[in-house]
mmCIF file of C-alpha atoms and ligand atoms in Angstrom:
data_model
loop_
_atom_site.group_PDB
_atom_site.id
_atom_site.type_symbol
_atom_site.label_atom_id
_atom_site.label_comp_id
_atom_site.label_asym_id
_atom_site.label_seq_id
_atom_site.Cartn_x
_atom_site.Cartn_y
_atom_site.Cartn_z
ATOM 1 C CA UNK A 78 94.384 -105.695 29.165
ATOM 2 C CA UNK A 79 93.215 -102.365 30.411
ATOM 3 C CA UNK A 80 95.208 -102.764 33.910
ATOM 4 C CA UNK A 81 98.122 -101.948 31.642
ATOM 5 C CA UNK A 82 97.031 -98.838 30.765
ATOM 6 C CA UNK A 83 97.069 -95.763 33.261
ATOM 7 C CA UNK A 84 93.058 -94.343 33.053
ATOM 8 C CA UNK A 85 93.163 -91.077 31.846
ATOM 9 C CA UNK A 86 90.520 -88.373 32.580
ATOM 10 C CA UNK A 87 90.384 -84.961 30.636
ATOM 11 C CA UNK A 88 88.590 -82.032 31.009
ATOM 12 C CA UNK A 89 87.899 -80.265 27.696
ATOM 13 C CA UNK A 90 86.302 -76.691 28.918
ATOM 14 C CA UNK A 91 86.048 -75.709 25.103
ATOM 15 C CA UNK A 92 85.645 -71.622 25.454
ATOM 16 C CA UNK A 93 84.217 -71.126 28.644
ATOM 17 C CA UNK A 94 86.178 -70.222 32.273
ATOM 18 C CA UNK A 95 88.718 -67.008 31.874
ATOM 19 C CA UNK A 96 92.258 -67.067 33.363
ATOM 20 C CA UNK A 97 90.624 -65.747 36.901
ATOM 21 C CA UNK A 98 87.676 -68.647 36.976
ATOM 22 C CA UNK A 99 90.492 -71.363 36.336
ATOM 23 C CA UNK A 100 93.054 -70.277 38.993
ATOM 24 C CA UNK A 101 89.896 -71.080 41.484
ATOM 25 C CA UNK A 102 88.320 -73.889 39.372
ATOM 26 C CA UNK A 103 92.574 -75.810 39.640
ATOM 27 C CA UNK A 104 92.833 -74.408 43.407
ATOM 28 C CA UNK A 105 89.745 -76.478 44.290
ATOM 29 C CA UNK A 106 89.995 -79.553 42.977
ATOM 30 C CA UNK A 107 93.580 -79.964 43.581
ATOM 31 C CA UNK A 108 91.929 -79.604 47.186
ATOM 32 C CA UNK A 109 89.383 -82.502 46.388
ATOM 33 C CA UNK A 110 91.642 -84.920 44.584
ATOM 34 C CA UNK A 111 93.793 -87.453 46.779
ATOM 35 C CA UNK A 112 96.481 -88.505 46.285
ATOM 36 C CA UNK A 113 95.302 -91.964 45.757
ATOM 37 C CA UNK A 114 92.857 -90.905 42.888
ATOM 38 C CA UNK A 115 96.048 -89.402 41.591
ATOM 39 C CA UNK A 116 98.204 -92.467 41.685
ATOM 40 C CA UNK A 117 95.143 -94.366 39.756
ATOM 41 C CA UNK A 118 94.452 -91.547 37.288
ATOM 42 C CA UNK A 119 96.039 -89.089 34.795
ATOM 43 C CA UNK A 120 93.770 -86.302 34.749
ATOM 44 C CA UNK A 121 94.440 -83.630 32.384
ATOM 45 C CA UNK A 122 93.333 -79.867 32.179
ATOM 46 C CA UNK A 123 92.340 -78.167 28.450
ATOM 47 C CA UNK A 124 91.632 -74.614 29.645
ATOM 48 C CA UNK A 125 91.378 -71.661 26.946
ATOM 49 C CA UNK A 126 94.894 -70.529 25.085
ATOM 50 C CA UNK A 127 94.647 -67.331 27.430
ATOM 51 C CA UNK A 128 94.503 -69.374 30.956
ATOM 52 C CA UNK A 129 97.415 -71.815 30.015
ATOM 53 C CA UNK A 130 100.134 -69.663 31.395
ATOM 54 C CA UNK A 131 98.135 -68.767 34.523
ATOM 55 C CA UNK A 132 97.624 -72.693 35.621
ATOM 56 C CA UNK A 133 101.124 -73.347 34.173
ATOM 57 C CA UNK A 134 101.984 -71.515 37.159
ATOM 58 C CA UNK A 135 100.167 -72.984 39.945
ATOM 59 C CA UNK A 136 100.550 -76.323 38.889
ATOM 60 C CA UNK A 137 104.459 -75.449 38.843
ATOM 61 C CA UNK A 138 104.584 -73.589 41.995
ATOM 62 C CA UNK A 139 102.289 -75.628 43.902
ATOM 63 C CA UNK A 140 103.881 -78.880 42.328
ATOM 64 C CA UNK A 141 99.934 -80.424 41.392
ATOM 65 C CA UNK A 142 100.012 -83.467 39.680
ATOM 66 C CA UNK A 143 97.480 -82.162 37.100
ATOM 67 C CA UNK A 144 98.515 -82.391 33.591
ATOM 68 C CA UNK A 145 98.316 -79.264 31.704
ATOM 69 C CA UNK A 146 96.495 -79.698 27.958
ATOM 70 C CA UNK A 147 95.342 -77.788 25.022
ATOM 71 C CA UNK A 148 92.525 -77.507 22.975
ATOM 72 C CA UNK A 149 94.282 -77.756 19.179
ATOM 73 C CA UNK A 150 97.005 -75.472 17.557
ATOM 74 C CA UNK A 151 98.205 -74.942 14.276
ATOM 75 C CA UNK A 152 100.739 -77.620 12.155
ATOM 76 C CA UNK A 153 102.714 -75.317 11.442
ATOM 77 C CA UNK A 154 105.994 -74.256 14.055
ATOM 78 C CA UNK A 155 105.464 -70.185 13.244
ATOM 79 C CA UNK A 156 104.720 -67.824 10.636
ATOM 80 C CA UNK A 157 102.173 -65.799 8.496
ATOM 81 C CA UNK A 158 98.933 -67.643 10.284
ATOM 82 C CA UNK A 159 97.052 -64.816 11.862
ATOM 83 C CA UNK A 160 95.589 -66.233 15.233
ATOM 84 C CA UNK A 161 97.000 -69.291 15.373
ATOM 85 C CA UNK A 162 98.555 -71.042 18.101
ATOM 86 C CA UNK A 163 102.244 -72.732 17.686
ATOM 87 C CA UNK A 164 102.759 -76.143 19.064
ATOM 88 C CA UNK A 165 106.068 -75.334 20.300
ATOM 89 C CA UNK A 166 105.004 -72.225 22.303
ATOM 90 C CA UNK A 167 102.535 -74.612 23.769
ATOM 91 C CA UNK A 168 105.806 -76.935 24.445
ATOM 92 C CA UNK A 169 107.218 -73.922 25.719
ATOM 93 C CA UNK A 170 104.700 -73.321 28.247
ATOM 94 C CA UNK A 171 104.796 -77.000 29.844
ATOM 95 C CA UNK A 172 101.742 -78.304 28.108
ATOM 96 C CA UNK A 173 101.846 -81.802 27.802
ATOM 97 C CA UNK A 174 98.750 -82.981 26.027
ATOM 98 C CA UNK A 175 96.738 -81.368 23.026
ATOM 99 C CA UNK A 176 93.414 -82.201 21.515
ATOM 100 C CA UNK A 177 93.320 -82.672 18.113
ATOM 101 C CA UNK A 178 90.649 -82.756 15.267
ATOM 102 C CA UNK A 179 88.110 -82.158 18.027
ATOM 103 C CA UNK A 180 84.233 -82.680 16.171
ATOM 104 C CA UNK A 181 84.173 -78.956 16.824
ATOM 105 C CA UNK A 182 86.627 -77.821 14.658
ATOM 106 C CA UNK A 183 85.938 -80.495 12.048
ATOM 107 C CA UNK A 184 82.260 -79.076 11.807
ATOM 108 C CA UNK A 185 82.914 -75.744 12.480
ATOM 109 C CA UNK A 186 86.371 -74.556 11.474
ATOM 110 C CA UNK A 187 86.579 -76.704 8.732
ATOM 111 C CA UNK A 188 89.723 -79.026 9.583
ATOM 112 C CA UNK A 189 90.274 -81.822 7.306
ATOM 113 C CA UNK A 190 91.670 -85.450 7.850
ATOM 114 C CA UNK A 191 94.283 -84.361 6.082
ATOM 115 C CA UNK A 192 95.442 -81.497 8.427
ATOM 116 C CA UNK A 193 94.283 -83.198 11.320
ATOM 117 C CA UNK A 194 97.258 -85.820 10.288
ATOM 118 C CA UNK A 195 99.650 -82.873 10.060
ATOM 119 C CA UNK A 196 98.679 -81.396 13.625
ATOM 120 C CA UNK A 197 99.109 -84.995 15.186
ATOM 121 C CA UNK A 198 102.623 -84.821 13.827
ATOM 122 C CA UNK A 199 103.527 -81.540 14.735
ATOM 123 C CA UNK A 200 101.923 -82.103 18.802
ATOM 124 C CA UNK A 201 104.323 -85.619 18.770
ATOM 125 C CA UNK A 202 107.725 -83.634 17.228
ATOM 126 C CA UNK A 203 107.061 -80.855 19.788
ATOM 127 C CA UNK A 204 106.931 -84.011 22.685
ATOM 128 C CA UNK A 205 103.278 -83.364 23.283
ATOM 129 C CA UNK A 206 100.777 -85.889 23.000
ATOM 130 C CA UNK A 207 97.920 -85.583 20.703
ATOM 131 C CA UNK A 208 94.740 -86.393 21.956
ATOM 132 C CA UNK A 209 92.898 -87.443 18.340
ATOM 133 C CA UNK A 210 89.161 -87.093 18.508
ATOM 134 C CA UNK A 211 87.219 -88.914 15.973
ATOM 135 C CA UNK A 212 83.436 -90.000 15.626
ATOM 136 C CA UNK A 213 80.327 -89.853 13.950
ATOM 137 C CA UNK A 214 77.192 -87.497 13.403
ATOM 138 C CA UNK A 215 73.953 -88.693 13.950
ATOM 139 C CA UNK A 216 72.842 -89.512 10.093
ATOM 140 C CA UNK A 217 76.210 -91.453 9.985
ATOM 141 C CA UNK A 218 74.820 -93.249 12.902
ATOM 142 C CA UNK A 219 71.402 -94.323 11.736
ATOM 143 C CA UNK A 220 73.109 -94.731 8.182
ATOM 144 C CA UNK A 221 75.209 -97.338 10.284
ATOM 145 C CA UNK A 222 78.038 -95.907 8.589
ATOM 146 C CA UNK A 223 80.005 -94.956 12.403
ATOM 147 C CA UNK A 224 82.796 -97.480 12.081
ATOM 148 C CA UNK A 225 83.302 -96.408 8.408
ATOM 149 C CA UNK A 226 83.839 -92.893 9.276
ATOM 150 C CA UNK A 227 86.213 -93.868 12.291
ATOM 151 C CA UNK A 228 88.465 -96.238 10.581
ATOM 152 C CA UNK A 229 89.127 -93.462 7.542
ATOM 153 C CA UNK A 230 89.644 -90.914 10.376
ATOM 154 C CA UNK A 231 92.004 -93.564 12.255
ATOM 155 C CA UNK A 232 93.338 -94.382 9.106
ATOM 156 C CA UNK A 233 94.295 -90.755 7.703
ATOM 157 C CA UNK A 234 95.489 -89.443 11.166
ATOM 158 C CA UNK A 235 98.095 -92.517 11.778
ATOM 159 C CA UNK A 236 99.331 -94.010 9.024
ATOM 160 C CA UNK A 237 102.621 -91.709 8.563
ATOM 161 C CA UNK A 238 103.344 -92.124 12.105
ATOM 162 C CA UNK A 239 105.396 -94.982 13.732
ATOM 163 C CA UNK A 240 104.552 -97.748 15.866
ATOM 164 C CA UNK A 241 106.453 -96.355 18.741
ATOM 165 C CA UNK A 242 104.573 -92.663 18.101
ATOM 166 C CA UNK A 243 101.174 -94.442 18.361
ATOM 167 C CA UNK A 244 101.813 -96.244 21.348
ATOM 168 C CA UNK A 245 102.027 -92.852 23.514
ATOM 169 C CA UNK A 246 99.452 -91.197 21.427
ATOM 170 C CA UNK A 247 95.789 -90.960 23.013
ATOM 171 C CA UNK A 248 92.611 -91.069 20.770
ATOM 172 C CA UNK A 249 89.125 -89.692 22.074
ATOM 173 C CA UNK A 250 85.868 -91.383 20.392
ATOM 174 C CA UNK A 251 83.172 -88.748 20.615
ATOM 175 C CA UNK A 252 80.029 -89.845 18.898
ATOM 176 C CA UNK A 253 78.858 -86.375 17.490
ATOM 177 C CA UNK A 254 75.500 -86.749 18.784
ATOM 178 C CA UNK A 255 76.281 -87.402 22.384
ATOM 179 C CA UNK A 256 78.278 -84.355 23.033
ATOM 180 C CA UNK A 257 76.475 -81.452 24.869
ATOM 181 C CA UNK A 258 73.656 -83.412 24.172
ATOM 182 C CA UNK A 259 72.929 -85.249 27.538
ATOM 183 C CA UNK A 260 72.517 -88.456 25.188
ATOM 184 C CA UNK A 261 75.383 -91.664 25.916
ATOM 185 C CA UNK A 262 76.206 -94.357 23.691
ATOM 186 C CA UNK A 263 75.598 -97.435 26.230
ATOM 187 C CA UNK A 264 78.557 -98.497 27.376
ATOM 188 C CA UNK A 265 78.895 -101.373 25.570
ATOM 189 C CA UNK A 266 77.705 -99.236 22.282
ATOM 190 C CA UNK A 267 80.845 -97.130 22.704
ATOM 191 C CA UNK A 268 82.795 -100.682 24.002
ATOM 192 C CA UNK A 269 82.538 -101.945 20.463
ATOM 193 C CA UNK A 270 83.123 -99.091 18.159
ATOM 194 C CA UNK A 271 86.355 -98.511 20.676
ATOM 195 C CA UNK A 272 87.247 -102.150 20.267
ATOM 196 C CA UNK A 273 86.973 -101.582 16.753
ATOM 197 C CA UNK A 274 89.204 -98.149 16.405
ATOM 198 C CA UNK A 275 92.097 -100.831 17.960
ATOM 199 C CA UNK A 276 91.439 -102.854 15.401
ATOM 200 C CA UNK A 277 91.869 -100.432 13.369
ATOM 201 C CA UNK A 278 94.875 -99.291 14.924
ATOM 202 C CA UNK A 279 96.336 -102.613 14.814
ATOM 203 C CA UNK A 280 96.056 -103.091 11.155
ATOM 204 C CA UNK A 281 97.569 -99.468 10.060
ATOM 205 C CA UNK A 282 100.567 -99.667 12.748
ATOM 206 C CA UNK A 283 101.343 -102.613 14.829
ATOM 207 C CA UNK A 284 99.660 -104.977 17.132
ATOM 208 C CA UNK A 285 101.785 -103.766 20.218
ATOM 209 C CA UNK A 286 100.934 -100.362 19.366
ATOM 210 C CA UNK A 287 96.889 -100.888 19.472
ATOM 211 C CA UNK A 288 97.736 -102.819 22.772
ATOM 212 C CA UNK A 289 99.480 -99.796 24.619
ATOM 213 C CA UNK A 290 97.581 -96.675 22.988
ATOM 214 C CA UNK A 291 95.145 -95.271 24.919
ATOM 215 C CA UNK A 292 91.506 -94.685 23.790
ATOM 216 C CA UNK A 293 88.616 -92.585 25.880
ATOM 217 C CA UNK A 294 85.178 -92.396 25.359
ATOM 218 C CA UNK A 295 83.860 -88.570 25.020
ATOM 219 C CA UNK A 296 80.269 -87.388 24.978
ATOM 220 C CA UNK A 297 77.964 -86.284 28.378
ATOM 221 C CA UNK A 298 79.862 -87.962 30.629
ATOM 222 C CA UNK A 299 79.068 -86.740 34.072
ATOM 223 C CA UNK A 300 80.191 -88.798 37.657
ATOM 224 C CA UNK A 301 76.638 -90.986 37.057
ATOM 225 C CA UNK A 302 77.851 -92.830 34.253
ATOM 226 C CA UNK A 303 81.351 -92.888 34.438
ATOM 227 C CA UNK A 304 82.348 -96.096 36.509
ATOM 228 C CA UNK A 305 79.930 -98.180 33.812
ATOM 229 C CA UNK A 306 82.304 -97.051 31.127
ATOM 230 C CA UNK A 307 85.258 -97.220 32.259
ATOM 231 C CA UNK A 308 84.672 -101.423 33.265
ATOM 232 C CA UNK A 309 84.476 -101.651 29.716
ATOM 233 C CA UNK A 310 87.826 -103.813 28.758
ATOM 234 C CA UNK A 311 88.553 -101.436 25.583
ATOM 235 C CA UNK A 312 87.695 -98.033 27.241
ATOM 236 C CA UNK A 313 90.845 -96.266 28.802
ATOM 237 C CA UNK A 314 89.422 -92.811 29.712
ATOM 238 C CA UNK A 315 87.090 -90.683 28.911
ATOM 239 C CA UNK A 316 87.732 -86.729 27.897
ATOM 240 C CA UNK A 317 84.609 -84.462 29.433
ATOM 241 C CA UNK A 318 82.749 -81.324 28.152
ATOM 242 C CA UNK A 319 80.204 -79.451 30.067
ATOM 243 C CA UNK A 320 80.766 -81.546 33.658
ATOM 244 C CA UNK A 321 84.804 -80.582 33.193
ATOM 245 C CA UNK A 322 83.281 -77.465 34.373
ATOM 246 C CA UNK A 323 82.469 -78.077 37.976
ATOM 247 C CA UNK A 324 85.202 -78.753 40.076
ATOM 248 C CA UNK A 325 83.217 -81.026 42.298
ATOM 249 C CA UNK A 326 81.224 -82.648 39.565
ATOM 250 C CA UNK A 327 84.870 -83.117 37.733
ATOM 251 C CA UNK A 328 86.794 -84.565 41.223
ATOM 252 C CA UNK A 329 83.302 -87.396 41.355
ATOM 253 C CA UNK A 330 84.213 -88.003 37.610
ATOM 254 C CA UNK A 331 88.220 -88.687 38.671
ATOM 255 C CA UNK A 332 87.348 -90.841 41.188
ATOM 256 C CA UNK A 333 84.794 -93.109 39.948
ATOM 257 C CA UNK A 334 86.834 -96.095 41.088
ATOM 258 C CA UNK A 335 85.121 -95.155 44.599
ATOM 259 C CA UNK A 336 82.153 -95.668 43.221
ATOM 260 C CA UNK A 337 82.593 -99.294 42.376
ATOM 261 C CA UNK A 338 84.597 -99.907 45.236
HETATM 262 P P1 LIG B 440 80.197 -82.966 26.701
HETATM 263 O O1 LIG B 440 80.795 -83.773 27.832
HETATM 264 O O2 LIG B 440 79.722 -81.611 27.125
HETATM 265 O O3 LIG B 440 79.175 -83.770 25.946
HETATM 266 O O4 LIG B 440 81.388 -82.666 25.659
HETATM 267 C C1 LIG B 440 82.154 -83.713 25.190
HETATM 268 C C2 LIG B 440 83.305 -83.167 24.443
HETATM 269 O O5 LIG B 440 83.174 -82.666 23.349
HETATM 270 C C3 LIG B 440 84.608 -83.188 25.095
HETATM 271 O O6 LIG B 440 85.627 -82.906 24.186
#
């Protein structure tokens, strides 16, 4: 049932590339991306809070069918939070998708399930889409306690919302201990638990809902082991660290339907 779903391929650059770095990083791989790996794929773009206005630009001016993203932002729409970023100044600014509850900030910001949940809302009333990141560390792993930890994260972050808000909502599985790690889950590791956060979708909002919404794979992806995932009949996508950060490496990762071609 995957056909159904448009692949979507994110770039998460977490804090690295400044405003000057991304104008060249966007300039060259809107020159290495066809249009046909466009028509096949949404890729979207999480740059730094302090390049988004820069690539806003050049995706505006020269009319790139890159989708601009965001990295996370506060739940609330203003106020007293010192450094925080609004969701609807991101709106503002033409970004379309934001990560949420990415393992990062979990572990080391301290978000909760239970703000994650409020961010999720705030992203969808803004007419974002939140990309939800959940997934487990490694003594959750070997405890076998991963699906556990993703259902209660699926759970907490969806059950308030609709069935029509879940069905344009995107959710990233990130197994802790594959990201920046150079470790995978196999493909058909990550297959089940993914087949299993549907499931779980399924049984807090509505069948048609786990059918449309679409679900990535995150964790040291790079353009070797992409096409394997993505024939997986659960896998949607998959949202990139570290190889998000070469253009070339990134425009392989886009078009890995060459690759099995
Ligand atoms: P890496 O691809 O560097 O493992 O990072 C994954 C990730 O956290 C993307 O959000």
């Amino acid at each position: 049932m995957a056909g159904e779903r448009t692949p979507i391929v994110s770039g998460n650059w977490k804090m690295n590339q400044n405003h000057f770095e991304a104008i060249q990083f966007v300039q060259k791989l809107s020159y290495l991306l066809q249009k046909d790996d466009l028509d096949a794929v949404e890729v979207t773009l999480h740059p730094p809070f302090t390049d988004l206005r820069s690539i806003q630009t050049l995706i505006d001016a020269d009319k790139l069918r890159l989708k601009l993203g965001a990295q996370n932002c506060h739940a609330e729409d203003r106020g007293a939070f010192t450094g925080e970023v609004s969701p609807a100044f991101l709106a503002k600014l033409g970004v379309h998708y934001v990560i949420v509850g990415h393992s990062e900030r979990r572990q080391l910001f301290g978000e909760t399930d239970e703000f994650v949940a409020r961010k999720v809302a705030a992203v969808q009333k803004h007419g974002m889409t939140p990309i939800l990141c959940v997934g487990e560390t490694l003594e959750e792993h070997e405890a076998g306690l991963t699906l556990d930890k993703i259902r209660r994260q699926i759970r907490s972050a969806l059950d308030k919302r609709t069935s029509e808000q879940v069905k344009s909502m995107v959710v990233a599985y990130e197994p802790i201990w594959a990201i920046g790690t150079g470790k995978n889950a196999l493909p058909g590791e990550a297959q089940v638990v993914i087949a299993a956060i549907r499931e779980e979708v399924a049984a807090v909002t509505s069948r048609p809902a786990s059918a449309a919404i679409r679900i990535q794979y995150g964790g040291s992806v790079k353009a070797g082991t992409i096409a394997d995932i993505m024939r997986q009949p659960d896998i949607d996508g998959v949202l990139v660290g570290g190889a998000s950060l070469d253009s070339t490496e990134f425009a392989r990762i886009v078009q890995y339907r060459r690759q099995s071609a």
